[in-house]
PDB file of C-alpha atoms in Angstrom:
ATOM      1  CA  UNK U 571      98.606  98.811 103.668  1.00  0.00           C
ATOM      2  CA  UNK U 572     101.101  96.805 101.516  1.00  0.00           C
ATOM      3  CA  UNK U 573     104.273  97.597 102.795  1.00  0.00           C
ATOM      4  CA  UNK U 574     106.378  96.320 100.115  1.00  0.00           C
ATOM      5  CA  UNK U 575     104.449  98.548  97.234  1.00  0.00           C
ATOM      6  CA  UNK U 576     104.809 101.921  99.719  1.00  0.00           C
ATOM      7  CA  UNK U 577     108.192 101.167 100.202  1.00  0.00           C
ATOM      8  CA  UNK U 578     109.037 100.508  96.397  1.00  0.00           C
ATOM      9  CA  UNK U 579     107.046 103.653  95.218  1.00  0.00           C
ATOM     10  CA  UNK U 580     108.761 106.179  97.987  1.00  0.00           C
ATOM     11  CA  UNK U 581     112.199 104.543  97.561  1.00  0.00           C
ATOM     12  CA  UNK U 582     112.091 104.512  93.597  1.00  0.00           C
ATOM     13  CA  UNK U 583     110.894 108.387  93.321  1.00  0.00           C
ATOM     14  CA  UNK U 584     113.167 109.366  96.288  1.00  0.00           C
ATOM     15  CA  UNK U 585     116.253 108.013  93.831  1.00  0.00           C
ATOM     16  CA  UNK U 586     115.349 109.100  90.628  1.00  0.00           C
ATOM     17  CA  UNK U 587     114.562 112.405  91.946  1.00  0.00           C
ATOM     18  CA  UNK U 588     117.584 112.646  93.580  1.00  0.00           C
ATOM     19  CA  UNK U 589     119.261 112.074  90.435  1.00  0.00           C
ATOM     20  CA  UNK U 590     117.406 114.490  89.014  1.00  0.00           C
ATOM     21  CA  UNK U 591     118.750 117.399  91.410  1.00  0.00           C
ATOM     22  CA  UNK U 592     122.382 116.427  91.439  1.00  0.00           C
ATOM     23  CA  UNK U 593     122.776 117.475  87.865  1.00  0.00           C
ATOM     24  CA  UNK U 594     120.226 120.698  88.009  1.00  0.00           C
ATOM     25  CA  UNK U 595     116.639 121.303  89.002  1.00  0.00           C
ATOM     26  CA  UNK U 596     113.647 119.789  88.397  1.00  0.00           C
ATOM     27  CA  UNK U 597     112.432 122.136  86.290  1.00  0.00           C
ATOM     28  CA  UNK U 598     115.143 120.585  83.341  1.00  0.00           C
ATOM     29  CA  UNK U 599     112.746 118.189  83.722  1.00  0.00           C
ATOM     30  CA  UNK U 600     109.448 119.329  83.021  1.00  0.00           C
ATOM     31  CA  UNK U 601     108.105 119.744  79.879  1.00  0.00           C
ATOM     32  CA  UNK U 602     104.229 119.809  79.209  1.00  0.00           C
ATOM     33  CA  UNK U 603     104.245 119.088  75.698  1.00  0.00           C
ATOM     34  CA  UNK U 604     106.333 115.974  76.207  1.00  0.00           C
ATOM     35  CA  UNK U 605     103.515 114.961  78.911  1.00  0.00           C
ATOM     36  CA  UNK U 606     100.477 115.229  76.684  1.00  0.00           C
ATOM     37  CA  UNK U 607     102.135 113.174  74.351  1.00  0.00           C
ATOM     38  CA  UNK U 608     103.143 110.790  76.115  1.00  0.00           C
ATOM     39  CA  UNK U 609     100.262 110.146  78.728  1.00  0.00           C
ATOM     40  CA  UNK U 610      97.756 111.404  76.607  1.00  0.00           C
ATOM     41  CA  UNK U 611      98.737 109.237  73.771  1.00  0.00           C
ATOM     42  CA  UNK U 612      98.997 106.256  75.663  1.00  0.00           C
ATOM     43  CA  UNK U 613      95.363 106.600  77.446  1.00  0.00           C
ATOM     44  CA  UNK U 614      94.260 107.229  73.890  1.00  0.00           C
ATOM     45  CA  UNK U 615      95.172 104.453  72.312  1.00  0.00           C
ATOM     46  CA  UNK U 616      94.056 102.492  75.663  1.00  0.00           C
ATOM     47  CA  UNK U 617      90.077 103.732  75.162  1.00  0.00           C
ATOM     48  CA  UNK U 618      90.731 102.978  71.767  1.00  0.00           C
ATOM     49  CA  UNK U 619      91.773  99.267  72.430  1.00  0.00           C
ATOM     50  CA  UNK U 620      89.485  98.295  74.976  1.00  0.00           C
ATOM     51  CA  UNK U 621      85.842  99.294  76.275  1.00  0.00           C
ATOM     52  CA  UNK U 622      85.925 102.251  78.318  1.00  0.00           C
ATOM     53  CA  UNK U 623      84.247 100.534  81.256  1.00  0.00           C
ATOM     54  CA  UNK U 624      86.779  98.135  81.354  1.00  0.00           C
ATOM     55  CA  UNK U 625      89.627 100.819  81.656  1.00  0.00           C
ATOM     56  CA  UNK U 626      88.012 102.517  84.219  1.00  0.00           C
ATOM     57  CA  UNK U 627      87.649  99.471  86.274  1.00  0.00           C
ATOM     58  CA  UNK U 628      91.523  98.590  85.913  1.00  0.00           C
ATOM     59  CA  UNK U 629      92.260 102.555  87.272  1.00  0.00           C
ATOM     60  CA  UNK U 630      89.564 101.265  89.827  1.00  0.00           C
ATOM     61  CA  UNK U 631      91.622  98.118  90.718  1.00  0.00           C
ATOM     62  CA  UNK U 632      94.763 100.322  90.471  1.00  0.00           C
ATOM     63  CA  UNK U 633      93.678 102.218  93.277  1.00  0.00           C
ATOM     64  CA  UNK U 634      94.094  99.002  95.539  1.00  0.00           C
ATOM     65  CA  UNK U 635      98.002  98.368  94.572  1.00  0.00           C
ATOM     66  CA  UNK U 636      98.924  99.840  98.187  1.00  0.00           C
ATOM     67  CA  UNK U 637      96.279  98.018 100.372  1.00  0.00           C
ATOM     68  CA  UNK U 638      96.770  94.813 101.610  1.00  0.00           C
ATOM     69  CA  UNK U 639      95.539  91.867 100.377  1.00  0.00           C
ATOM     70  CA  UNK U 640      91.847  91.152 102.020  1.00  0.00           C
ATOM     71  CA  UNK U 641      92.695  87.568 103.263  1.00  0.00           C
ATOM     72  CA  UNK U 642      96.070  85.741 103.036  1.00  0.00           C
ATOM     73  CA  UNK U 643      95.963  81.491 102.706  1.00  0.00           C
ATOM     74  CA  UNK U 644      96.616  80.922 106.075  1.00  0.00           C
ATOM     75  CA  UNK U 645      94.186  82.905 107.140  1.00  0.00           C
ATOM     76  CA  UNK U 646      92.146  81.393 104.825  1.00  0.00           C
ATOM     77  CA  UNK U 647      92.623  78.134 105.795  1.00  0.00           C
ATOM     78  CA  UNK U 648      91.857  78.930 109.323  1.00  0.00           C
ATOM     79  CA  UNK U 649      88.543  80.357 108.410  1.00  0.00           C
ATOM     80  CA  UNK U 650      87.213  77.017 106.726  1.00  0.00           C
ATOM     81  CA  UNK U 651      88.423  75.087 109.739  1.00  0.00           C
ATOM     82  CA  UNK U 652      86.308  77.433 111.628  1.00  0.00           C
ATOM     83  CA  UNK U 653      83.275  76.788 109.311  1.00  0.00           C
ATOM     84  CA  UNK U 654      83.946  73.406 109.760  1.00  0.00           C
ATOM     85  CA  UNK U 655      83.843  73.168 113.561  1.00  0.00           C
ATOM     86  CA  UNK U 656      80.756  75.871 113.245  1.00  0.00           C
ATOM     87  CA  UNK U 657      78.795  72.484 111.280  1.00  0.00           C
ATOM     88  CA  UNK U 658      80.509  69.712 113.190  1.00  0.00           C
ATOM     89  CA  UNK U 659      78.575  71.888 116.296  1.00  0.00           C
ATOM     90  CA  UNK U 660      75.451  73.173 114.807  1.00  0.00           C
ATOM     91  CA  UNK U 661      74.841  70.953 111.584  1.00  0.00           C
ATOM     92  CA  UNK U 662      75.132  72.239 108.171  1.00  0.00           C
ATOM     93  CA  UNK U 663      72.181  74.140 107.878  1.00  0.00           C
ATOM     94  CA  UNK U 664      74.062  77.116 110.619  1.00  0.00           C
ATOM     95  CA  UNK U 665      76.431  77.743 108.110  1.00  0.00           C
ATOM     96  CA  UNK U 666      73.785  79.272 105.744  1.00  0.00           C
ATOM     97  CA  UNK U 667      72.804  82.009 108.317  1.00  0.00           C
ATOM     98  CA  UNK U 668      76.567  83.146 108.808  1.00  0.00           C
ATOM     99  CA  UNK U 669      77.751  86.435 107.193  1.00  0.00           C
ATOM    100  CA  UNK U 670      80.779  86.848 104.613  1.00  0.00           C
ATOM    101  CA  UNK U 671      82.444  89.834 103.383  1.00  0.00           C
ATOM    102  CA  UNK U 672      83.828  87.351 100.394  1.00  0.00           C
ATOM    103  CA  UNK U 673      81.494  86.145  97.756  1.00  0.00           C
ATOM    104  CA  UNK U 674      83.099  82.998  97.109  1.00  0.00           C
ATOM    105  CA  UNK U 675      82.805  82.514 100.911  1.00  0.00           C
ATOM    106  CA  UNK U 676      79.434  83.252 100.801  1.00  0.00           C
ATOM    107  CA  UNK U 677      78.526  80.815  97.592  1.00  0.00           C
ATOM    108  CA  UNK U 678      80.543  78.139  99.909  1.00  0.00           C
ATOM    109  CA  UNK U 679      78.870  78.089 103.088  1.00  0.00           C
ATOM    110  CA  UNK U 680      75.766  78.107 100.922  1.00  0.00           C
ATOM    111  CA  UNK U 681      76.636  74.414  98.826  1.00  0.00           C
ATOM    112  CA  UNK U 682      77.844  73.088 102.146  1.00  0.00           C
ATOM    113  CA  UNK U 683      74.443  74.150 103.936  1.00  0.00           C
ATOM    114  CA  UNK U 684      72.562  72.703 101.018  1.00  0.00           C
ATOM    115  CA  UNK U 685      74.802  68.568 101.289  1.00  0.00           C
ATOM    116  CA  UNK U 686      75.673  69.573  97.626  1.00  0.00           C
ATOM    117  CA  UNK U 687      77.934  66.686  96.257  1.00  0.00           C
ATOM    118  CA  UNK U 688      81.439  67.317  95.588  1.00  0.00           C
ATOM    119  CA  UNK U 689      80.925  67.087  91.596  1.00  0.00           C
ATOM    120  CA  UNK U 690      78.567  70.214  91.585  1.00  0.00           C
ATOM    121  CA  UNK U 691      81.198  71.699  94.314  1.00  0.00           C
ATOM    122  CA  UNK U 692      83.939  71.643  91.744  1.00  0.00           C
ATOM    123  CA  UNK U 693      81.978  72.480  88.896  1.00  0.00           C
ATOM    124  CA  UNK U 694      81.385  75.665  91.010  1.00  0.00           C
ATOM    125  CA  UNK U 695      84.626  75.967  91.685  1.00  0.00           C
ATOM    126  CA  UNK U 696      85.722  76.231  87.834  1.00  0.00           C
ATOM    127  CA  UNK U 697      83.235  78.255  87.013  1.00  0.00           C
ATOM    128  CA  UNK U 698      83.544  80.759  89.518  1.00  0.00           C
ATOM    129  CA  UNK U 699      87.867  80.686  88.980  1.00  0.00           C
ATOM    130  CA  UNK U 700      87.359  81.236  84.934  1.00  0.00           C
ATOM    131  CA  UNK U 701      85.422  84.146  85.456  1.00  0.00           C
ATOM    132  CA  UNK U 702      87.103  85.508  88.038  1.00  0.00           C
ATOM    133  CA  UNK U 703      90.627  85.076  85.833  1.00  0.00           C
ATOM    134  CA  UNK U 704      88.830  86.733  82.654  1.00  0.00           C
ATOM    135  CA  UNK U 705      88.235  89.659  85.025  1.00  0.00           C
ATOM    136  CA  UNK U 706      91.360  89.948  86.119  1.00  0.00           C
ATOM    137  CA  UNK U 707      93.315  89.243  82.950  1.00  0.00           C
ATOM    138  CA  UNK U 708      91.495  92.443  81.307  1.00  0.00           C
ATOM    139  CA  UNK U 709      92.501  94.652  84.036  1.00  0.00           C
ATOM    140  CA  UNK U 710      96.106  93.191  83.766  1.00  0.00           C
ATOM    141  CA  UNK U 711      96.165  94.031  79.748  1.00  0.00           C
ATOM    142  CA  UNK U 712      94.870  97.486  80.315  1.00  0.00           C
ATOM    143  CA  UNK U 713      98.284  98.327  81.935  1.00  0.00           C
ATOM    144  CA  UNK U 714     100.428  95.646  79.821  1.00  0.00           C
ATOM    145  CA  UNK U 715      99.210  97.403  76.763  1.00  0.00           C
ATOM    146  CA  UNK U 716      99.830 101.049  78.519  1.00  0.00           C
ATOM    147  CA  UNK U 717     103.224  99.786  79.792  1.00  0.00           C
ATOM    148  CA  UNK U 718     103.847  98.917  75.763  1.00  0.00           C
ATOM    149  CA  UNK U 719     102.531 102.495  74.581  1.00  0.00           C
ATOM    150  CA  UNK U 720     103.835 104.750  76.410  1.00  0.00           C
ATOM    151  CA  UNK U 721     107.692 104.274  75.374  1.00  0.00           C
ATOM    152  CA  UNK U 722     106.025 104.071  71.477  1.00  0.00           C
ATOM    153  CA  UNK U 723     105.009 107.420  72.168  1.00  0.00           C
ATOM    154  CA  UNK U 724     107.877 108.825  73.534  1.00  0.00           C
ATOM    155  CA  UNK U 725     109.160 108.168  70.176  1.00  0.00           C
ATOM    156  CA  UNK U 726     106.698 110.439  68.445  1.00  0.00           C
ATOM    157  CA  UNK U 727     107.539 112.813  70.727  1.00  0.00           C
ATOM    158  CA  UNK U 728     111.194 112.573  69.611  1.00  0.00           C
ATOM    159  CA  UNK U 729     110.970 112.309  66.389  1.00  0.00           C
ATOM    160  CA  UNK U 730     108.431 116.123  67.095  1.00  0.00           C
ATOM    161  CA  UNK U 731     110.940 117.509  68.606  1.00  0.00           C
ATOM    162  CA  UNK U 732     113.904 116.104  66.089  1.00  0.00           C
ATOM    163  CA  UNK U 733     111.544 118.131  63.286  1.00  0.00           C
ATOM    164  CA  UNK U 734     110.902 121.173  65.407  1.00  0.00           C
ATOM    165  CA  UNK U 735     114.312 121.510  65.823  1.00  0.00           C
ATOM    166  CA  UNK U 736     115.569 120.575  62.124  1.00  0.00           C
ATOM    167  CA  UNK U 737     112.746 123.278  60.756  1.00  0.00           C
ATOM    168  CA  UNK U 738     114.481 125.751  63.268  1.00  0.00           C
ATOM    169  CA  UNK U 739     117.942 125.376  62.742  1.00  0.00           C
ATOM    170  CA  UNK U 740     118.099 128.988  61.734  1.00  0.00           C
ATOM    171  CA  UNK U 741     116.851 130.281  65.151  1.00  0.00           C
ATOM    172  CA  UNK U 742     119.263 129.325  67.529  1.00  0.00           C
ATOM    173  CA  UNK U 743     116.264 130.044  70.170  1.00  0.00           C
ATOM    174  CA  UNK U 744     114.137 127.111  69.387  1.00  0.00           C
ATOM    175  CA  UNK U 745     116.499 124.365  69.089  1.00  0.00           C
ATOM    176  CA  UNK U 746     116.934 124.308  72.807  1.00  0.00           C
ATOM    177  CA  UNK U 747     113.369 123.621  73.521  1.00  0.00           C
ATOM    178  CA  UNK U 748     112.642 121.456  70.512  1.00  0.00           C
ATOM    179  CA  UNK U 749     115.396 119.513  71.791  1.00  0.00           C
ATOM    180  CA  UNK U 750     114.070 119.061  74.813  1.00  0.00           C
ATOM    181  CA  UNK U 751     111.245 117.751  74.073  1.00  0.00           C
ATOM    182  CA  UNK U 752     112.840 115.468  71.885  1.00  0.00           C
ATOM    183  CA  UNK U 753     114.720 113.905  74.713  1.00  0.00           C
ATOM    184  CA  UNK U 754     112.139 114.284  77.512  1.00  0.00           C
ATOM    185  CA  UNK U 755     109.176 112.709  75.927  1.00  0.00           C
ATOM    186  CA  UNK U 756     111.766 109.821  75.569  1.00  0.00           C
ATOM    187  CA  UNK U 757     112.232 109.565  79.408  1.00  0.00           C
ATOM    188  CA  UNK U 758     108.635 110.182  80.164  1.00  0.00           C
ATOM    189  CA  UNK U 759     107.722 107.063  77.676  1.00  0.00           C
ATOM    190  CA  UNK U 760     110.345 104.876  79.919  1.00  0.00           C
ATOM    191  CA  UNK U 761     109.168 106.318  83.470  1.00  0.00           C
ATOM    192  CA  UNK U 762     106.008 106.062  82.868  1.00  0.00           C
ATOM    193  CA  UNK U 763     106.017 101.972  81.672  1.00  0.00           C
ATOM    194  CA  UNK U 764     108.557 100.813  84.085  1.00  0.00           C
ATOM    195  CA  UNK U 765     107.580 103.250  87.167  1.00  0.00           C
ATOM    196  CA  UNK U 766     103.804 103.034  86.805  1.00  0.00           C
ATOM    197  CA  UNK U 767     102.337 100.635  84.170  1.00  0.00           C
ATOM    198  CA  UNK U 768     104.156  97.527  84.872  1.00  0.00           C
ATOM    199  CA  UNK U 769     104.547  97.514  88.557  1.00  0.00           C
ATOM    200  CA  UNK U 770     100.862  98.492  88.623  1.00  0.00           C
ATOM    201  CA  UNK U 771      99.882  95.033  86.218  1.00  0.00           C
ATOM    202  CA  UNK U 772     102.739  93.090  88.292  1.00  0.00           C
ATOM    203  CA  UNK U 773     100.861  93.805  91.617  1.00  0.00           C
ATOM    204  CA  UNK U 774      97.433  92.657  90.225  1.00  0.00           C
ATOM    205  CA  UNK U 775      98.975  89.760  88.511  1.00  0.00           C
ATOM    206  CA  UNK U 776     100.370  88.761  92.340  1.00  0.00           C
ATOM    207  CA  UNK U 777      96.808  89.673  93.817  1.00  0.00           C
ATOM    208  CA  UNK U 778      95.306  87.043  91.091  1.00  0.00           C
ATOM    209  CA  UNK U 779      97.722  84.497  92.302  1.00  0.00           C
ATOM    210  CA  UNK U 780      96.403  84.930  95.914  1.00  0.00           C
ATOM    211  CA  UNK U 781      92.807  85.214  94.664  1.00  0.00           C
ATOM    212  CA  UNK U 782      92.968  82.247  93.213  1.00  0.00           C
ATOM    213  CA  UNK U 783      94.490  80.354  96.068  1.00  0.00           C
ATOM    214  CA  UNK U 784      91.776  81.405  98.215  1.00  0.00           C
ATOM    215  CA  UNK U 785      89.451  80.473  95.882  1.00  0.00           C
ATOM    216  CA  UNK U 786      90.562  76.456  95.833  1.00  0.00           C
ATOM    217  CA  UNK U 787      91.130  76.696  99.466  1.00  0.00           C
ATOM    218  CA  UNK U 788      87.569  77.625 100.302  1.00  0.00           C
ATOM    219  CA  UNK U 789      86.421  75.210  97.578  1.00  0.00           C
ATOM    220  CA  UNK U 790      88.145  72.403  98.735  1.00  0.00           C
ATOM    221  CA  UNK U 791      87.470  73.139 102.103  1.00  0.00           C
ATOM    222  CA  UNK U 792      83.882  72.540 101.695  1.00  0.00           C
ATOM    223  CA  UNK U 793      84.159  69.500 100.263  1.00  0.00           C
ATOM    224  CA  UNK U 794      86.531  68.464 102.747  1.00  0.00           C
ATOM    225  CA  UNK U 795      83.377  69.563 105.423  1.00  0.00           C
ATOM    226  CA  UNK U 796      81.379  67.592 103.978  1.00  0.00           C
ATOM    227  CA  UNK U 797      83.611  64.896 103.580  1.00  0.00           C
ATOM    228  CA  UNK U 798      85.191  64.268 106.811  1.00  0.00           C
ATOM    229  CA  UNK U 799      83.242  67.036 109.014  1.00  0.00           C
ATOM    230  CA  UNK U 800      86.710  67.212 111.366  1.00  0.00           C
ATOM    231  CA  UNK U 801      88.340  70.441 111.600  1.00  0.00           C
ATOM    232  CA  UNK U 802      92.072  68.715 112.228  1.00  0.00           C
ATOM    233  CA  UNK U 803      91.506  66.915 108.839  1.00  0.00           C
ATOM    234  CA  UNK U 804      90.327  69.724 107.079  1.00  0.00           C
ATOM    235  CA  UNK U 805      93.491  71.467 107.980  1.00  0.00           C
ATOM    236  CA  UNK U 806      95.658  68.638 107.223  1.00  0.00           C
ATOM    237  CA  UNK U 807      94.038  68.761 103.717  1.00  0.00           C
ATOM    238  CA  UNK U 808      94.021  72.855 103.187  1.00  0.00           C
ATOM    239  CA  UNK U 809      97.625  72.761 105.069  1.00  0.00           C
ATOM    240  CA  UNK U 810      99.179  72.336 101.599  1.00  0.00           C
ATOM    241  CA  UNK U 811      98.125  75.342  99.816  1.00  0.00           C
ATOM    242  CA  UNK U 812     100.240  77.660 103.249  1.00  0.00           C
ATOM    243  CA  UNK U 813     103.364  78.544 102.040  1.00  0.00           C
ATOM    244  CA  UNK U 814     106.636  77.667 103.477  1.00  0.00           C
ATOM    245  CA  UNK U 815     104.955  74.343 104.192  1.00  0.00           C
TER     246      UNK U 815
END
């Protein structure tokens, strides 16, 4: 589990609710119509700017916000020194018969196996980090571009309400809820794109970052294996890419 995301969701609800209650109850708070608009709106205009399979696959991703990241550099790093003392023992050809849970790890053990030169190794490399960062930049835009219309649709919501209530000005009654809605779809448009949306794209952004890190790690580590074919110097080489170095 990602510590850092638990403790930002639990701490950030714990304080807004608690502002919430110190000036009345929750139910001031709650207004359905203001919802639909809002979050129905938003996830409209979302299907309608991108394909539907790619929205599903950045709620997919967003699922993932509070697990930890599968492998961090150093650990990484640690691995392809491994693979490297695995060949220096066994030859090349062993590291082709290993198992990966990564693909990329996979793909690498597979070029080193095969003597591949270091050209087609980075060629690999490129190709496999371009379509890895189209992937993720997709998913990242689904909740930029949620983050952007949800406070746009808190608007409508206000300016509903601001009518409701303008149309009703005669029935004392009304204007209380048609005000309400006026103001809450407001908040629910600012909640929902700085409590939800953005952190949400933030956190994938950061898991690209480390993606990506691991990606030229394990790419450079194999030609580093086949290079040099020492674990120390493979380290020395990857040692750059562990932070705080």
């Amino acid at each position: 589990m990602d510590l850092g995301t638990i403790i930002g969701i639990v701490v950030g609800n714990a304080l807004i609710l608690s502002a919430m209650l110190m000036g009345g109850t929750i139910d001031m708070f709650i207004d359905v119509a203001g919802l639909m608009i809002v979050f129905g709106g938003a996830v409209s205009a979302c299907l309608m700017a991108f394909q539907m399979k790619d929205v599903i696959a950045a709620f997919k991703a967003a699922m993932f916000v509070i697990s930890a990241d599968k492998m961090e550099p150093n650990s990484m790093v640690q691995t392809m020194c491994d693979l490297c003392e695995v060949s220096r023992k066994n030859g090349i050809v062993a590291l082709s018969k290993m198992k990966f849970e990564e693909d990329f790890l996979r793909k690498a053990a597979q070029l080193i196996s095969d003597g591949s030169k270091e050209d087609l190794i980075r060629e690999a490399m490129g190709i496999e980090l371009e379509a890895m960062k189209a992937r993720h930049a997709i998913k990242q835009d689904v909740f930029a571009k949620l983050a952007a219309y949800c406070p746009a649709f808190g608007m409508i919501g206000t300016l509903i309400g601001l009518v409701q209530m303008l149309a009703n000005l005669s029935d004392p009654a009304a204007v209380g809820p048609a005000m309400a809605v006026a103001l809450l779809t407001t908040m629910y448009g600012a909640m929902f794109a700085n409590m939800l949306w953005n952190p949400i794209g933030a956190k994938l952004a950061s898991r690209t970052m480390t993606e990506v890190m691991n990606l030229e790690i394990t790419f450079e580590g194999a030609c580093a294996i086949l290079a040099e074919g020492n674990p120390m110097t493979v380290y020395e080489k990857l040692s750059s890419f562990i932070p705080g170095r």
